[in-house]
């Protein structure tokens, strides 16, 4: 019978628009961000409600928060950009028109509503502003154009505010550590050679450059673009060295911390995670110090993520207080086994409690064979940029 059929979305939207505006606002405020994105596409009237300043002011706290961006490809020009919105535990599929066309993009970094891509075919850097839905091509960096494989994830950082961003990366040039910084405010690059520091401090952005024996070389950029970069050489603890039959994946967060993901072999080309630890640099005068373990994922949480994998990559982000105390920490691991992808999200709050955040698989377009073309975490993503 007709009365038993579900009303199409367009009919539901029309009926909703007939309600008093105060009630419409109350209903919309209770919906998740993915639901609002769908409503925006089916009704101009509802779209105007979502664009109103009153609604955005009230909904902003619910829409803002950590978000995982994932770029997948079947072919160089067949790319899909998705965002896992942690607050709603749902995936958002961003319009393909937002992606740089015919650029063979790779996702490098995210901050707020800004995403940074490297074009493998054009050897360019492309910045996407989700709020304005605009793409900016950055001028060539001082080291010249480069392919995607030349960008080291542990040596770059994107920092943004509402409308502008800074992109920083560190490199060894002739064994000399340099910081390169692009500012969207000026549209120009600048470079600075790092110097030794007698009294290193916390804060700012930390880039892992290289490891020599039991010593790592880290470049620290200050919180202000006026601060001169300094070099640190913390020693690697013996506990960081993988044990026999063990491998250790290091995921750097850019804030003086790294996650160490330990695994052992289950068979030919198959491994399983046995431990996840967080290490930080204990500072010492003259840029010395050493890496020390500050936290470890408890066994009951590890049991939730012990799945076989063939290859794995990850990203890490943290929020800290002025004294370097971890307030929130997120680790995302993306693994593949025989063409099947799996995403693991681990979180730790200021009290030291670890949680495993279930991440459902993306929509059906991700099924079958595809390439992972970059992952990035944004702790201050505003979902309002999609409305």
mmCIF file of C-alpha atoms in Angstrom:
data_model
loop_
_atom_site.group_PDB
_atom_site.id
_atom_site.type_symbol
_atom_site.label_atom_id
_atom_site.label_comp_id
_atom_site.label_asym_id
_atom_site.label_seq_id
_atom_site.Cartn_x
_atom_site.Cartn_y
_atom_site.Cartn_z
ATOM 1 C CA UNK A 1 0.000 0.000 0.000
ATOM 2 C CA UNK A 2 1.070 3.550 -0.656
ATOM 3 C CA UNK A 3 0.689 4.442 3.002
ATOM 4 C CA UNK A 4 3.329 1.880 3.910
ATOM 5 C CA UNK A 5 6.004 3.409 1.682
ATOM 6 C CA UNK A 6 8.697 5.637 3.152
ATOM 7 C CA UNK A 7 8.466 9.229 2.000
ATOM 8 C CA UNK A 8 11.283 10.319 -0.330
ATOM 9 C CA UNK A 9 13.842 12.754 1.149
ATOM 10 C CA UNK A 10 12.501 15.645 -0.930
ATOM 11 C CA UNK A 11 8.961 15.170 0.441
ATOM 12 C CA UNK A 12 10.279 14.939 3.987
ATOM 13 C CA UNK A 13 12.242 18.154 3.494
ATOM 14 C CA UNK A 14 9.176 19.972 2.142
ATOM 15 C CA UNK A 15 7.117 18.879 5.136
ATOM 16 C CA UNK A 16 9.841 20.016 7.500
ATOM 17 C CA UNK A 17 9.902 23.465 5.891
ATOM 18 C CA UNK A 18 6.218 23.972 6.777
ATOM 19 C CA UNK A 19 6.972 23.911 10.501
ATOM 20 C CA UNK A 20 7.565 27.107 12.547
ATOM 21 C CA UNK A 21 11.125 28.394 12.161
ATOM 22 C CA UNK A 22 11.872 27.988 15.893
ATOM 23 C CA UNK A 23 10.907 24.313 15.724
ATOM 24 C CA UNK A 24 12.946 23.807 12.541
ATOM 25 C CA UNK A 25 16.015 25.205 14.288
ATOM 26 C CA UNK A 26 15.408 22.900 17.269
ATOM 27 C CA UNK A 27 15.181 19.854 14.987
ATOM 28 C CA UNK A 28 18.238 20.779 12.937
ATOM 29 C CA UNK A 29 20.351 21.318 16.049
ATOM 30 C CA UNK A 30 19.706 17.693 17.053
ATOM 31 C CA UNK A 31 20.904 16.241 13.749
ATOM 32 C CA UNK A 32 24.434 15.034 13.057
ATOM 33 C CA UNK A 33 26.661 16.803 10.572
ATOM 34 C CA UNK A 34 26.340 14.094 7.855
ATOM 35 C CA UNK A 35 22.530 14.360 8.067
ATOM 36 C CA UNK A 36 22.688 18.137 7.673
ATOM 37 C CA UNK A 37 24.915 17.801 4.615
ATOM 38 C CA UNK A 38 22.263 15.575 3.021
ATOM 39 C CA UNK A 39 19.439 17.984 3.909
ATOM 40 C CA UNK A 40 21.327 20.895 2.425
ATOM 41 C CA UNK A 41 21.424 19.109 -0.920
ATOM 42 C CA UNK A 42 17.654 18.495 -1.176
ATOM 43 C CA UNK A 43 16.089 21.788 -0.063
ATOM 44 C CA UNK A 44 16.959 25.421 -0.730
ATOM 45 C CA UNK A 45 14.803 26.501 2.198
ATOM 46 C CA UNK A 46 16.629 24.230 4.627
ATOM 47 C CA UNK A 47 19.914 25.325 3.101
ATOM 48 C CA UNK A 48 19.072 28.925 3.998
ATOM 49 C CA UNK A 49 18.332 27.850 7.588
ATOM 50 C CA UNK A 50 21.710 26.110 7.767
ATOM 51 C CA UNK A 51 23.444 29.231 6.454
ATOM 52 C CA UNK A 52 21.868 31.553 9.022
ATOM 53 C CA UNK A 53 24.200 33.119 11.579
ATOM 54 C CA UNK A 54 21.979 32.061 14.513
ATOM 55 C CA UNK A 55 22.059 28.397 13.526
ATOM 56 C CA UNK A 56 25.812 28.387 12.877
ATOM 57 C CA UNK A 57 26.519 30.044 16.217
ATOM 58 C CA UNK A 58 24.467 27.437 18.098
ATOM 59 C CA UNK A 59 25.627 24.426 16.076
ATOM 60 C CA UNK A 60 29.337 25.255 15.932
ATOM 61 C CA UNK A 61 30.336 23.383 19.147
ATOM 62 C CA UNK A 62 28.626 20.205 17.919
ATOM 63 C CA UNK A 63 30.186 20.327 14.457
ATOM 64 C CA UNK A 64 33.743 21.187 15.464
ATOM 65 C CA UNK A 65 36.263 18.630 16.599
ATOM 66 C CA UNK A 66 38.733 16.025 15.377
ATOM 67 C CA UNK A 67 38.326 14.721 11.859
ATOM 68 C CA UNK A 68 40.227 12.159 9.805
ATOM 69 C CA UNK A 69 40.623 12.918 6.102
ATOM 70 C CA UNK A 70 41.300 10.017 3.736
ATOM 71 C CA UNK A 71 42.044 10.253 0.015
ATOM 72 C CA UNK A 72 41.578 7.078 -2.048
ATOM 73 C CA UNK A 73 42.085 6.375 -5.752
ATOM 74 C CA UNK A 74 41.254 3.712 -8.272
ATOM 75 C CA UNK A 75 43.029 5.572 -11.058
ATOM 76 C CA UNK A 76 45.016 8.841 -10.982
ATOM 77 C CA UNK A 77 41.913 10.828 -11.984
ATOM 78 C CA UNK A 78 39.386 8.759 -10.028
ATOM 79 C CA UNK A 79 39.941 10.098 -6.503
ATOM 80 C CA UNK A 80 37.568 10.259 -3.536
ATOM 81 C CA UNK A 81 38.081 12.485 -0.506
ATOM 82 C CA UNK A 82 36.309 11.403 2.669
ATOM 83 C CA UNK A 83 36.212 12.708 6.200
ATOM 84 C CA UNK A 84 35.468 10.634 9.300
ATOM 85 C CA UNK A 85 33.656 12.973 11.695
ATOM 86 C CA UNK A 86 34.463 11.626 15.163
ATOM 87 C CA UNK A 87 31.611 13.466 16.925
ATOM 88 C CA UNK A 88 28.989 11.629 14.849
ATOM 89 C CA UNK A 89 31.041 8.473 14.088
ATOM 90 C CA UNK A 90 30.064 8.894 10.449
ATOM 91 C CA UNK A 91 31.831 9.330 7.137
ATOM 92 C CA UNK A 92 31.354 12.348 4.910
ATOM 93 C CA UNK A 93 32.077 12.094 1.200
ATOM 94 C CA UNK A 94 33.288 15.495 0.065
ATOM 95 C CA UNK A 95 32.255 16.691 -3.414
ATOM 96 C CA UNK A 96 34.700 15.527 -6.081
ATOM 97 C CA UNK A 97 34.612 19.037 -7.536
ATOM 98 C CA UNK A 98 36.644 20.188 -4.523
ATOM 99 C CA UNK A 99 39.611 18.059 -5.555
ATOM 100 C CA UNK A 100 42.242 19.455 -7.926
ATOM 101 C CA UNK A 101 41.339 17.976 -11.303
ATOM 102 C CA UNK A 102 43.869 16.014 -13.374
ATOM 103 C CA UNK A 103 46.545 16.642 -10.746
ATOM 104 C CA UNK A 104 47.052 13.070 -9.434
ATOM 105 C CA UNK A 105 46.842 14.462 -5.865
ATOM 106 C CA UNK A 106 48.278 13.015 -2.671
ATOM 107 C CA UNK A 107 47.009 14.253 0.708
ATOM 108 C CA UNK A 108 49.900 15.571 2.816
ATOM 109 C CA UNK A 109 48.396 17.410 5.793
ATOM 110 C CA UNK A 110 45.278 18.988 7.297
ATOM 111 C CA UNK A 111 44.634 21.780 9.774
ATOM 112 C CA UNK A 112 41.265 23.283 10.582
ATOM 113 C CA UNK A 113 39.394 23.624 7.292
ATOM 114 C CA UNK A 114 42.565 23.609 5.175
ATOM 115 C CA UNK A 115 43.993 20.600 3.330
ATOM 116 C CA UNK A 116 47.355 20.390 1.583
ATOM 117 C CA UNK A 117 47.966 18.160 -1.444
ATOM 118 C CA UNK A 118 51.016 17.312 -3.521
ATOM 119 C CA UNK A 119 50.432 16.864 -7.248
ATOM 120 C CA UNK A 120 52.539 14.019 -8.556
ATOM 121 C CA UNK A 121 51.919 14.842 -12.219
ATOM 122 C CA UNK A 122 52.473 18.592 -11.927
ATOM 123 C CA UNK A 123 54.991 18.515 -9.047
ATOM 124 C CA UNK A 124 53.035 21.276 -7.323
ATOM 125 C CA UNK A 125 51.626 21.948 -3.870
ATOM 126 C CA UNK A 126 47.890 22.650 -3.741
ATOM 127 C CA UNK A 127 45.977 24.073 -0.762
ATOM 128 C CA UNK A 128 42.220 23.487 -0.440
ATOM 129 C CA UNK A 129 40.131 25.803 1.739
ATOM 130 C CA UNK A 130 36.905 23.940 2.564
ATOM 131 C CA UNK A 131 35.198 27.088 3.866
ATOM 132 C CA UNK A 132 35.653 29.081 0.652
ATOM 133 C CA UNK A 133 35.823 25.932 -1.524
ATOM 134 C CA UNK A 134 38.851 27.356 -3.283
ATOM 135 C CA UNK A 135 42.154 25.809 -4.356
ATOM 136 C CA UNK A 136 45.437 27.711 -4.284
ATOM 137 C CA UNK A 137 48.587 26.617 -6.094
ATOM 138 C CA UNK A 138 51.631 27.413 -3.977
ATOM 139 C CA UNK A 139 54.757 28.785 -5.651
ATOM 140 C CA UNK A 140 57.609 26.310 -5.993
ATOM 141 C CA UNK A 141 59.454 25.773 -2.685
ATOM 142 C CA UNK A 142 63.073 26.942 -2.401
ATOM 143 C CA UNK A 143 64.337 23.402 -3.079
ATOM 144 C CA UNK A 144 62.425 23.308 -6.366
ATOM 145 C CA UNK A 145 59.532 21.146 -7.620
ATOM 146 C CA UNK A 146 59.401 17.609 -6.259
ATOM 147 C CA UNK A 147 57.399 14.421 -6.556
ATOM 148 C CA UNK A 148 55.112 13.084 -3.862
ATOM 149 C CA UNK A 149 57.703 10.548 -2.700
ATOM 150 C CA UNK A 150 60.071 13.383 -1.737
ATOM 151 C CA UNK A 151 57.749 14.784 0.931
ATOM 152 C CA UNK A 152 58.538 13.262 4.326
ATOM 153 C CA UNK A 153 55.471 13.120 6.552
ATOM 154 C CA UNK A 154 57.492 13.445 9.751
ATOM 155 C CA UNK A 155 59.095 16.618 8.445
ATOM 156 C CA UNK A 156 56.125 18.801 7.539
ATOM 157 C CA UNK A 157 53.300 20.654 9.300
ATOM 158 C CA UNK A 158 50.247 22.689 8.283
ATOM 159 C CA UNK A 159 49.028 25.389 10.708
ATOM 160 C CA UNK A 160 45.862 27.361 9.957
ATOM 161 C CA UNK A 161 43.398 29.886 11.301
ATOM 162 C CA UNK A 162 40.061 30.923 9.793
ATOM 163 C CA UNK A 163 41.353 32.181 6.448
ATOM 164 C CA UNK A 164 45.147 31.821 6.363
ATOM 165 C CA UNK A 165 47.682 29.051 6.839
ATOM 166 C CA UNK A 166 51.388 28.388 7.288
ATOM 167 C CA UNK A 167 53.078 25.360 5.766
ATOM 168 C CA UNK A 168 56.401 24.341 7.278
ATOM 169 C CA UNK A 169 58.816 21.586 6.375
ATOM 170 C CA UNK A 170 62.352 20.733 7.445
ATOM 171 C CA UNK A 171 65.168 19.227 5.394
ATOM 172 C CA UNK A 172 68.869 18.536 5.634
ATOM 173 C CA UNK A 173 70.598 20.474 2.857
ATOM 174 C CA UNK A 174 74.223 19.452 2.577
ATOM 175 C CA UNK A 175 74.042 18.058 6.157
ATOM 176 C CA UNK A 176 72.789 21.454 7.381
ATOM 177 C CA UNK A 177 69.267 21.601 8.914
ATOM 178 C CA UNK A 178 66.921 24.120 7.312
ATOM 179 C CA UNK A 179 63.347 25.174 8.006
ATOM 180 C CA UNK A 180 61.243 26.244 5.017
ATOM 181 C CA UNK A 181 58.004 28.128 5.599
ATOM 182 C CA UNK A 182 55.230 29.291 3.294
ATOM 183 C CA UNK A 183 52.733 31.918 4.470
ATOM 184 C CA UNK A 184 49.425 32.313 2.660
ATOM 185 C CA UNK A 185 49.253 35.869 4.029
ATOM 186 C CA UNK A 186 52.267 36.979 1.984
ATOM 187 C CA UNK A 187 52.171 34.248 -0.667
ATOM 188 C CA UNK A 188 55.929 33.726 -0.313
ATOM 189 C CA UNK A 189 58.466 31.245 1.046
ATOM 190 C CA UNK A 190 61.279 31.910 3.459
ATOM 191 C CA UNK A 191 64.068 29.664 4.725
ATOM 192 C CA UNK A 192 66.137 29.627 7.925
ATOM 193 C CA UNK A 193 69.091 27.508 8.980
ATOM 194 C CA UNK A 194 68.603 25.984 12.421
ATOM 195 C CA UNK A 195 71.115 26.764 15.173
ATOM 196 C CA UNK A 196 72.166 24.956 18.336
ATOM 197 C CA UNK A 197 70.348 26.000 21.506
ATOM 198 C CA UNK A 198 71.850 26.086 24.996
ATOM 199 C CA UNK A 199 68.422 26.264 26.663
ATOM 200 C CA UNK A 200 65.852 24.409 24.521
ATOM 201 C CA UNK A 201 62.197 24.934 25.409
ATOM 202 C CA UNK A 202 58.960 23.105 24.712
ATOM 203 C CA UNK A 203 56.179 24.315 22.490
ATOM 204 C CA UNK A 204 56.288 25.122 18.809
ATOM 205 C CA UNK A 205 56.543 22.497 16.069
ATOM 206 C CA UNK A 206 59.028 19.614 16.116
ATOM 207 C CA UNK A 207 60.340 17.905 12.984
ATOM 208 C CA UNK A 208 62.203 14.610 13.025
ATOM 209 C CA UNK A 209 64.977 14.953 10.444
ATOM 210 C CA UNK A 210 67.198 11.899 10.646
ATOM 211 C CA UNK A 211 68.604 9.235 12.956
ATOM 212 C CA UNK A 212 72.339 8.583 13.315
ATOM 213 C CA UNK A 213 73.054 5.474 15.387
ATOM 214 C CA UNK A 214 71.511 6.017 18.825
ATOM 215 C CA UNK A 215 70.967 9.752 18.257
ATOM 216 C CA UNK A 216 68.107 11.479 16.450
ATOM 217 C CA UNK A 217 68.224 14.961 14.948
ATOM 218 C CA UNK A 218 65.158 17.141 15.561
ATOM 219 C CA UNK A 219 64.433 20.665 14.353
ATOM 220 C CA UNK A 220 62.182 22.808 16.542
ATOM 221 C CA UNK A 221 60.317 25.767 15.041
ATOM 222 C CA UNK A 222 58.961 28.290 17.540
ATOM 223 C CA UNK A 223 55.250 29.045 17.913
ATOM 224 C CA UNK A 224 55.760 32.393 16.170
ATOM 225 C CA UNK A 225 57.080 32.824 12.642
ATOM 226 C CA UNK A 226 59.594 35.268 14.156
ATOM 227 C CA UNK A 227 61.262 32.555 16.281
ATOM 228 C CA UNK A 228 64.519 31.147 14.934
ATOM 229 C CA UNK A 229 64.572 27.341 14.452
ATOM 230 C CA UNK A 230 66.870 25.351 16.742
ATOM 231 C CA UNK A 231 68.366 21.883 16.504
ATOM 232 C CA UNK A 232 68.064 19.138 19.155
ATOM 233 C CA UNK A 233 69.887 15.805 19.351
ATOM 234 C CA UNK A 234 68.110 13.530 21.848
ATOM 235 C CA UNK A 235 69.499 10.030 22.372
ATOM 236 C CA UNK A 236 67.462 6.931 21.614
ATOM 237 C CA UNK A 237 66.776 4.749 24.641
ATOM 238 C CA UNK A 238 67.768 1.086 24.436
ATOM 239 C CA UNK A 239 64.094 0.258 25.041
ATOM 240 C CA UNK A 240 63.286 1.785 21.636
ATOM 241 C CA UNK A 241 65.387 -0.778 19.793
ATOM 242 C CA UNK A 242 63.141 -3.546 18.362
ATOM 243 C CA UNK A 243 63.586 -6.913 19.994
ATOM 244 C CA UNK A 244 64.414 -10.045 18.005
ATOM 245 C CA UNK A 245 61.622 -10.876 15.567
ATOM 246 C CA UNK A 246 59.962 -7.523 16.208
ATOM 247 C CA UNK A 247 59.427 -4.475 14.009
ATOM 248 C CA UNK A 248 58.657 -0.971 15.251
ATOM 249 C CA UNK A 249 56.794 1.600 13.161
ATOM 250 C CA UNK A 250 57.442 5.176 14.323
ATOM 251 C CA UNK A 251 54.717 7.758 13.799
ATOM 252 C CA UNK A 252 55.766 11.343 14.558
ATOM 253 C CA UNK A 253 53.241 13.898 15.740
ATOM 254 C CA UNK A 254 55.137 17.134 15.179
ATOM 255 C CA UNK A 255 54.969 18.140 18.848
ATOM 256 C CA UNK A 256 57.987 16.408 20.344
ATOM 257 C CA UNK A 257 56.200 13.050 20.612
ATOM 258 C CA UNK A 258 56.146 9.877 18.585
ATOM 259 C CA UNK A 259 54.058 6.726 18.639
ATOM 260 C CA UNK A 260 55.913 3.419 18.439
ATOM 261 C CA UNK A 261 53.796 0.581 17.020
ATOM 262 C CA UNK A 262 55.416 -2.789 17.740
ATOM 263 C CA UNK A 263 54.497 -5.908 15.764
ATOM 264 C CA UNK A 264 55.589 -9.516 15.263
ATOM 265 C CA UNK A 265 55.276 -11.844 12.286
ATOM 266 C CA UNK A 266 52.370 -14.266 11.933
ATOM 267 C CA UNK A 267 53.580 -15.670 8.626
ATOM 268 C CA UNK A 268 55.084 -14.655 5.318
ATOM 269 C CA UNK A 269 54.252 -10.966 4.840
ATOM 270 C CA UNK A 270 51.682 -10.923 7.667
ATOM 271 C CA UNK A 271 52.159 -9.208 11.036
ATOM 272 C CA UNK A 272 50.114 -8.364 14.142
ATOM 273 C CA UNK A 273 50.387 -5.420 16.546
ATOM 274 C CA UNK A 274 51.827 -6.328 19.953
ATOM 275 C CA UNK A 275 52.161 -2.889 21.534
ATOM 276 C CA UNK A 276 51.617 0.837 21.027
ATOM 277 C CA UNK A 277 53.674 3.335 23.038
ATOM 278 C CA UNK A 278 54.042 7.109 23.128
ATOM 279 C CA UNK A 279 57.529 8.546 23.555
ATOM 280 C CA UNK A 280 58.592 12.129 24.213
ATOM 281 C CA UNK A 281 61.848 14.070 24.361
ATOM 282 C CA UNK A 282 63.213 14.785 27.841
ATOM 283 C CA UNK A 283 65.036 18.073 27.299
ATOM 284 C CA UNK A 284 68.550 18.755 28.555
ATOM 285 C CA UNK A 285 70.924 21.738 28.232
ATOM 286 C CA UNK A 286 72.772 22.307 24.936
ATOM 287 C CA UNK A 287 70.107 20.490 22.921
ATOM 288 C CA UNK A 288 70.765 17.078 24.440
ATOM 289 C CA UNK A 289 68.374 14.828 26.323
ATOM 290 C CA UNK A 290 66.821 11.532 25.333
ATOM 291 C CA UNK A 291 63.591 9.907 24.264
ATOM 292 C CA UNK A 292 61.553 8.516 27.162
ATOM 293 C CA UNK A 293 58.301 6.562 27.195
ATOM 294 C CA UNK A 294 55.404 8.631 28.530
ATOM 295 C CA UNK A 295 52.429 6.322 27.905
ATOM 296 C CA UNK A 296 51.487 2.876 26.611
ATOM 297 C CA UNK A 297 48.188 1.520 25.315
ATOM 298 C CA UNK A 298 46.807 -0.952 27.902
ATOM 299 C CA UNK A 299 46.317 -4.605 27.066
ATOM 300 C CA UNK A 300 42.511 -4.440 27.068
ATOM 301 C CA UNK A 301 42.582 -1.776 24.343
ATOM 302 C CA UNK A 302 45.270 -3.609 22.351
ATOM 303 C CA UNK A 303 42.995 -6.652 22.187
ATOM 304 C CA UNK A 304 40.526 -4.571 20.163
ATOM 305 C CA UNK A 305 43.070 -3.736 17.468
ATOM 306 C CA UNK A 306 44.987 -7.008 17.108
ATOM 307 C CA UNK A 307 44.223 -7.759 13.479
ATOM 308 C CA UNK A 308 46.616 -9.197 10.881
ATOM 309 C CA UNK A 309 48.142 -6.694 8.462
ATOM 310 C CA UNK A 310 50.659 -6.598 5.659
ATOM 311 C CA UNK A 311 51.641 -2.933 5.559
ATOM 312 C CA UNK A 312 50.779 -0.025 7.845
ATOM 313 C CA UNK A 313 51.064 3.755 7.971
ATOM 314 C CA UNK A 314 49.810 6.240 10.540
ATOM 315 C CA UNK A 315 49.380 9.786 11.727
ATOM 316 C CA UNK A 316 49.367 11.300 15.202
ATOM 317 C CA UNK A 317 48.167 14.550 16.711
ATOM 318 C CA UNK A 318 48.162 15.915 20.240
ATOM 319 C CA UNK A 319 46.915 18.889 22.215
ATOM 320 C CA UNK A 320 49.108 20.027 25.107
ATOM 321 C CA UNK A 321 49.268 22.595 27.882
ATOM 322 C CA UNK A 322 52.055 25.160 28.179
ATOM 323 C CA UNK A 323 54.173 22.768 30.249
ATOM 324 C CA UNK A 324 53.989 20.058 27.603
ATOM 325 C CA UNK A 325 51.386 17.973 29.469
ATOM 326 C CA UNK A 326 49.288 15.888 27.063
ATOM 327 C CA UNK A 327 45.630 16.937 27.165
ATOM 328 C CA UNK A 328 44.393 14.905 24.208
ATOM 329 C CA UNK A 329 46.228 12.555 21.900
ATOM 330 C CA UNK A 330 45.036 10.731 18.800
ATOM 331 C CA UNK A 331 46.750 7.996 16.825
ATOM 332 C CA UNK A 332 45.287 6.704 13.564
ATOM 333 C CA UNK A 333 46.753 3.598 11.921
ATOM 334 C CA UNK A 334 45.780 2.523 8.410
ATOM 335 C CA UNK A 335 46.738 -1.027 7.459
ATOM 336 C CA UNK A 336 46.326 -3.242 4.420
ATOM 337 C CA UNK A 337 46.206 -6.993 4.040
ATOM 338 C CA UNK A 338 45.859 -8.464 0.548
ATOM 339 C CA UNK A 339 44.027 -5.396 -0.742
ATOM 340 C CA UNK A 340 41.696 -5.007 2.252
ATOM 341 C CA UNK A 341 42.080 -1.765 4.229
ATOM 342 C CA UNK A 342 41.479 -1.297 7.944
ATOM 343 C CA UNK A 343 41.509 1.900 10.046
ATOM 344 C CA UNK A 344 42.335 1.995 13.774
ATOM 345 C CA UNK A 345 41.692 5.138 15.870
ATOM 346 C CA UNK A 346 43.183 5.346 19.374
ATOM 347 C CA UNK A 347 42.609 8.266 21.736
ATOM 348 C CA UNK A 348 44.021 9.318 25.103
ATOM 349 C CA UNK A 349 42.630 12.087 27.325
ATOM 350 C CA UNK A 350 44.329 14.261 29.943
ATOM 351 C CA UNK A 351 43.621 11.768 32.720
ATOM 352 C CA UNK A 352 45.569 9.067 30.877
ATOM 353 C CA UNK A 353 42.539 7.008 29.817
ATOM 354 C CA UNK A 354 42.904 5.239 26.471
ATOM 355 C CA UNK A 355 39.943 4.511 24.200
ATOM 356 C CA UNK A 356 39.470 2.689 20.931
ATOM 357 C CA UNK A 357 37.191 4.606 18.556
ATOM 358 C CA UNK A 358 35.354 2.282 16.121
ATOM 359 C CA UNK A 359 35.748 3.517 12.545
ATOM 360 C CA UNK A 360 33.233 1.955 10.141
ATOM 361 C CA UNK A 361 34.293 1.282 6.587
ATOM 362 C CA UNK A 362 33.667 4.085 4.081
ATOM 363 C CA UNK A 363 30.875 3.766 1.516
ATOM 364 C CA UNK A 364 30.697 1.201 -1.263
ATOM 365 C CA UNK A 365 32.907 3.180 -3.613
ATOM 366 C CA UNK A 366 35.875 2.123 -1.472
ATOM 367 C CA UNK A 367 35.194 -1.595 -1.978
ATOM 368 C CA UNK A 368 37.497 -3.578 -4.198
ATOM 369 C CA UNK A 369 40.993 -2.595 -5.219
ATOM 370 C CA UNK A 370 42.067 0.996 -4.643
ATOM 371 C CA UNK A 371 45.125 2.939 -3.566
ATOM 372 C CA UNK A 372 45.369 4.916 -0.344
ATOM 373 C CA UNK A 373 46.575 8.384 -1.360
ATOM 374 C CA UNK A 374 47.166 9.986 2.005
ATOM 375 C CA UNK A 375 45.628 10.380 5.459
ATOM 376 C CA UNK A 376 45.617 13.435 7.731
ATOM 377 C CA UNK A 377 44.150 14.404 11.112
ATOM 378 C CA UNK A 378 42.644 17.807 11.874
ATOM 379 C CA UNK A 379 41.801 18.471 15.527
ATOM 380 C CA UNK A 380 39.991 21.768 14.892
ATOM 381 C CA UNK A 381 37.939 20.942 11.794
ATOM 382 C CA UNK A 382 34.723 22.974 11.567
ATOM 383 C CA UNK A 383 31.963 20.949 9.976
ATOM 384 C CA UNK A 384 30.135 24.191 9.202
ATOM 385 C CA UNK A 385 32.469 24.612 6.226
ATOM 386 C CA UNK A 386 30.526 21.824 4.490
ATOM 387 C CA UNK A 387 27.102 23.436 4.987
#
